[in-house]
Every structure is written in structure tokens, then in C-alpha cells.
Amino acid sequence: MKTTNQLFSAIAMMLLLLSVQFTFSQEQPQSPEYVTMTTMHWSMDNDDFTMDDWKAVEKEFMDKVTMKNEYVMAAGFYLHNISADNSELIYVQAYPNWNAIDLAAKKADELIEAGWPDKAKRDAFFKKQSAFYEVRHSDEIYGTMPFAKPLSIEATKDMIVHLRVSHFAYPEDGSEEEFMKTFKEYHENVTNKNEYIKAYYPMVHAYGSDKRQFVEATFLSSIDDINDMFEKDGELFKAHWSDEEAKKKMNEIGEKYFTGFHSDAVYSVVPELRK
């Protein structure tokens, strides 16, 4: 049985089909257009590992490099909580445009040289940093979508991110008017009114392993709020689409663009390591 959240997959699919360039209104001039997600893995051979040491190393890098990089709008680490691989952690960075991804990398090189001018100390720092991770990692780039719900509160140690990855279908009878109208209506009457959802960021594949991917990152105050969030979504959906015929039409729109597959994972926010 498909959930109401799957409606967003329908809308994202149409954005891909019609090659819509995501833009933001004047009320959201600072919204990023692209997000990179790097999935890394803890090194199981690091016998000296402590979470405090890891945070201290990454905090030093963030203070000297990421925080000073004007091309990176936001950044943060997300640790495995409930996912298929307990060794994984995800590092996310947000950019104002596509060119900024390349410019940010070049700027980082400059800031690294300035932050550790002594080569011996620089090499020692990065050797210590790299010891926390395995060599393998994967990278994805996503395009952001309109109607996000930005985080308006400070992140806490209990805050989590519910990450849902869905797969698009490819209907021939879709239209831009249909998905934009429906997406906006759902956002205004469900997501934006759900008090358990502290932030919501929908994204679509831009560059990476699977063009079918539609990613929804939902921030919650704690893991205890997951079930409450879904229940509230259902209540708000039924309240707005109270007519049975309206409910049926909404579900049909969602099913038209969605394959039925999705995966869910939960990650913990690291408040000390955020830009």
C-alpha cells in the first residue's frame, strides 16, 4: 500500500521528464541548487578510535576549511542509526550552483595550505584524519527541489534524519501543470503543517549511479517522532482531501509516476560538525 509521501516522487519525476531547471523565488534567495552526498565507511582497523577524537579532527578541518569556504553554503555529517550498513556515515555539502562545486574544491585546496602552512604538520593531520575511514566511498550529486521546509531551529544531539530514496516511473501522460499544482498543494497542507517535521529537503538525481532516485531528507527532533510524523501526515492528508473522490485522484496521481519501490534509513545529526 502506497503512502501519501510517495506523491512527491510523482512530482520529481515530472521535473526530470520536462527538464525543468530548479529555481527559487525572491523569498528564498539563498537556497542551494545542488547537494553532494559522500557515503564513507569507518575503518575497522583503527584500534585507537574514539568519537571525541574523530569530532576534534573533523572540527579542526571544518573551522579551517569548510567554514571559510564561501562556495559551500552548508555542510554536515550524518551517522548510521538505522541502515543496511553500520560502518557508513554520510557527509553532505550544499552549493548555490553547479559551478560552485568545482570552485569550492579549488578554494579548499587554498584554505588547506593556509590552515596548515607547515607541510610536515599538514601531512600528519591528514594522515590522522584518513585513519578514521576506509578508502572506499561513493559520491552522488542531487538537484534540490522547490517547496523545501528549511530547518529553523538549532540542531541537537538527539536530532535525526529520515532518508527515503524512491524510484521514478516514466509515464507518457504526465504534465508540468499537474505535478506542480499537486506538489504545491501537498506541501502547503501536509508537510508544512506537520509539527514533527522540523525540516524537509526533497532532491532529485543530477549526477551519480541511478537517475531514477528521488531523495527525501526529513529532520526530526528525535527517533521517537518517526511514527508520530507518519500518523500526522495521514491525519493532515485526510483533513485536506476529505472527499473520497479527491483522495482517489491524489493516489492515482502518485501511482502514475512511482514504481512502488523505496528504501528508508535513519541517520543521527552531529551538531558539532555543521555549517
XYZ file of C-alpha atoms in Angstrom:
275
model
C 0.000 0.000 0.000
C 1.483 3.320 -1.067
C 1.921 6.176 1.398
C 0.939 9.783 0.757
C 4.613 10.808 0.871
C 5.106 8.922 -2.373
C 3.259 11.694 -4.138
C 6.482 13.679 -4.097
C 8.084 11.020 -6.271
C 5.491 11.738 -8.928
C 6.316 15.401 -8.943
C 10.058 14.848 -9.036
C 9.705 12.508 -11.979
C 7.958 15.170 -13.997
C 10.718 17.614 -13.195
C 13.137 15.214 -14.818
C 10.952 14.398 -17.793
C 10.408 18.026 -18.669
C 13.995 19.088 -17.920
C 12.796 21.783 -15.563
C 15.572 23.951 -14.149
C 15.009 24.317 -10.422
C 14.859 27.973 -9.459
C 13.831 29.739 -6.307
C 11.634 32.711 -5.640
C 12.881 36.021 -4.298
C 11.728 34.921 -0.858
C 14.420 32.181 -0.931
C 17.492 33.898 -2.434
C 19.998 31.783 -0.510
C 18.609 28.337 -1.276
C 21.164 25.875 -2.684
C 20.646 24.338 -6.111
C 22.862 21.269 -5.672
C 23.774 18.905 -2.856
C 26.619 16.391 -2.769
C 26.374 13.276 -0.608
C 29.538 11.298 0.106
C 28.975 7.946 1.772
C 32.088 6.935 3.694
C 32.903 3.968 5.925
C 34.632 3.751 9.271
C 37.954 1.937 9.279
C 37.502 -1.178 11.391
C 41.302 -1.444 11.691
C 41.635 1.773 13.694
C 42.145 0.430 17.208
C 42.677 3.910 18.670
C 39.316 5.248 17.530
C 37.227 7.403 19.840
C 34.265 9.528 18.805
C 35.712 12.523 20.636
C 38.987 12.255 18.696
C 37.124 11.976 15.393
C 34.975 15.011 16.182
C 38.043 17.022 17.188
C 39.831 16.243 13.916
C 36.827 16.993 11.717
C 36.056 20.137 13.746
C 39.576 21.402 13.060
C 39.114 20.781 9.343
C 35.694 22.402 9.338
C 36.943 25.505 11.197
C 39.983 25.967 8.964
C 38.465 24.974 5.620
C 34.709 24.393 5.299
C 33.547 27.338 7.422
C 35.780 29.698 5.442
C 34.796 28.361 2.018
C 32.285 30.828 0.563
C 31.235 28.372 -2.146
C 29.897 25.866 0.420
C 26.530 27.058 1.715
C 26.019 24.268 4.237
C 27.722 21.070 5.364
C 27.317 18.318 7.921
C 27.975 14.719 8.969
C 25.244 12.113 9.479
C 25.971 8.875 11.335
C 24.406 5.441 10.897
C 21.427 4.871 13.161
C 19.172 2.509 11.200
C 20.537 1.471 7.803
C 21.840 -1.550 5.957
C 25.493 -0.880 6.836
C 26.586 0.076 10.346
C 30.006 1.199 9.077
C 28.631 4.052 6.986
C 28.463 7.773 7.603
C 27.356 10.440 5.153
C 28.971 13.809 4.542
C 26.732 16.384 2.862
C 27.591 19.734 1.294
C 25.230 22.238 -0.362
C 26.136 24.649 -3.171
C 24.472 27.701 -4.733
C 25.013 26.432 -8.298
C 26.831 23.792 -10.353
C 29.975 25.875 -10.895
C 30.367 26.314 -7.146
C 31.112 22.595 -6.751
C 34.348 22.978 -8.694
C 35.142 26.382 -7.199
C 34.665 25.001 -3.679
C 37.203 22.233 -4.327
C 39.791 24.735 -5.568
C 39.113 27.040 -2.628
C 39.505 24.126 -0.221
C 42.990 23.468 -1.567
C 43.926 27.114 -0.873
C 42.470 27.001 2.635
C 44.274 23.756 3.424
C 47.602 25.354 2.504
C 46.773 28.374 4.661
C 45.438 26.309 7.573
C 48.471 24.015 7.784
C 51.350 26.001 6.245
C 53.944 23.598 7.614
C 53.991 20.577 5.277
C 55.043 18.093 7.949
C 52.184 19.145 10.227
C 49.790 19.168 7.294
C 50.743 15.642 6.294
C 50.418 14.467 9.901
C 46.944 15.956 10.228
C 45.611 14.343 7.067
C 47.186 11.018 7.945
C 45.325 11.142 11.256
C 42.094 12.170 9.527
C 42.280 9.453 6.869
C 42.915 6.767 9.527
C 39.283 7.052 10.614
C 37.966 5.919 7.216
C 38.233 3.123 4.716
C 39.483 4.067 1.258
C 36.172 3.172 -0.407
C 33.449 5.792 -0.670
C 30.680 6.786 -3.078
C 29.545 10.204 -4.298
C 26.176 11.448 -5.534
C 25.042 14.884 -6.671
C 21.381 15.860 -6.327
C 19.407 18.811 -7.616
C 17.271 20.496 -4.981
C 13.525 20.942 -5.477
C 11.129 23.773 -4.686
C 8.930 23.681 -1.596
C 11.548 22.548 0.870
C 10.900 23.195 4.560
C 14.178 24.675 5.901
C 15.488 23.875 9.363
C 14.641 26.852 11.564
C 15.976 25.573 14.896
C 19.403 24.633 16.189
C 20.375 21.006 15.656
C 20.625 18.920 18.838
C 22.391 15.675 19.713
C 19.074 13.789 19.529
C 18.066 15.097 16.093
C 17.845 12.529 13.326
C 17.312 12.493 9.578
C 14.883 10.082 7.983
C 16.227 9.445 4.472
C 13.875 7.915 1.913
C 15.091 7.002 -1.570
C 12.342 6.268 -4.089
C 12.400 5.225 -7.727
C 10.602 7.041 -10.517
C 8.391 5.558 -13.190
C 8.291 7.128 -16.654
C 4.662 7.898 -17.595
C 3.909 9.334 -21.038
C 0.743 11.142 -19.974
C 2.193 13.434 -17.293
C 2.209 17.216 -17.393
C 4.091 20.035 -15.709
C 0.834 21.680 -14.665
C -0.347 18.514 -12.919
C 2.746 17.861 -10.849
C 3.454 21.492 -9.879
C -0.104 22.068 -8.729
C -0.179 18.822 -6.756
C 3.277 19.232 -5.229
C 2.460 22.729 -4.011
C -0.896 21.650 -2.598
C 0.595 18.700 -0.704
C 3.474 20.772 0.668
C 1.216 23.544 1.937
C -1.380 21.257 3.509
C 0.662 18.331 4.820
C 4.447 18.742 5.075
C 4.405 22.395 6.094
C 1.703 21.805 8.716
C 3.277 18.733 10.300
C 4.846 19.949 13.547
C 7.022 16.834 13.826
C 8.814 17.697 10.582
C 11.492 20.205 11.583
C 12.909 20.346 8.066
C 12.247 18.660 4.742
C 14.540 18.635 1.696
C 13.427 16.885 -1.497
C 16.104 16.204 -4.112
C 16.418 14.504 -7.489
C 19.324 12.803 -9.216
C 21.703 15.162 -11.010
C 24.870 13.057 -11.312
C 25.578 9.610 -9.945
C 24.722 5.939 -10.066
C 20.940 5.899 -10.599
C 18.906 8.548 -12.433
C 15.657 7.116 -11.010
C 16.470 8.288 -7.495
C 14.285 10.741 -5.646
C 15.619 11.531 -2.162
C 13.618 12.964 0.748
C 15.599 14.099 3.805
C 13.323 14.778 6.772
C 14.719 16.210 10.018
C 13.031 15.182 13.285
C 13.767 16.156 16.891
C 14.360 12.531 17.864
C 13.874 8.986 16.632
C 10.720 8.751 18.758
C 8.989 11.172 16.373
C 9.104 8.951 13.281
C 5.818 7.151 13.864
C 4.147 10.365 15.032
C 5.273 12.083 11.832
C 3.679 9.442 9.610
C 0.475 9.435 11.633
C 0.261 13.227 11.411
C 0.859 13.076 7.654
C -2.134 10.763 7.366
C -4.328 12.990 9.517
C -3.437 16.102 7.522
C -3.952 14.303 4.223
C -7.420 13.117 5.225
C -8.329 16.539 6.583
C -7.472 18.351 3.372
C -8.686 15.718 0.928
C -11.781 14.798 2.906
C -13.793 13.772 -0.151
C -13.264 10.137 -1.164
C -13.106 11.031 -4.841
C -10.391 13.618 -4.105
C -8.371 11.033 -2.151
C -8.666 8.577 -5.012
C -7.479 11.141 -7.544
C -4.484 12.088 -5.426
C -3.450 8.448 -5.016
C -3.802 7.876 -8.760
C -1.510 10.830 -9.475
C 1.112 9.438 -7.118
C 0.922 5.909 -8.526
C 1.294 7.168 -12.092
C 4.858 8.358 -11.517
C 6.108 5.968 -8.859
C 7.420 2.409 -9.293
C 6.404 1.310 -5.790
C 10.000 0.807 -4.593
C 11.559 2.829 -1.817
C 14.217 2.388 0.856
C 14.347 4.023 4.273
C 17.252 4.789 6.593
C 17.779 6.869 9.712
C 20.918 8.879 10.470
C 21.951 10.864 13.530
C 22.878 14.516 13.176
C 26.279 15.593 14.527
C 25.528 19.135 15.793
C 29.186 19.983 16.464
C 30.056 19.378 12.799
C 27.642 21.581 10.889
C 27.945 24.672 8.782
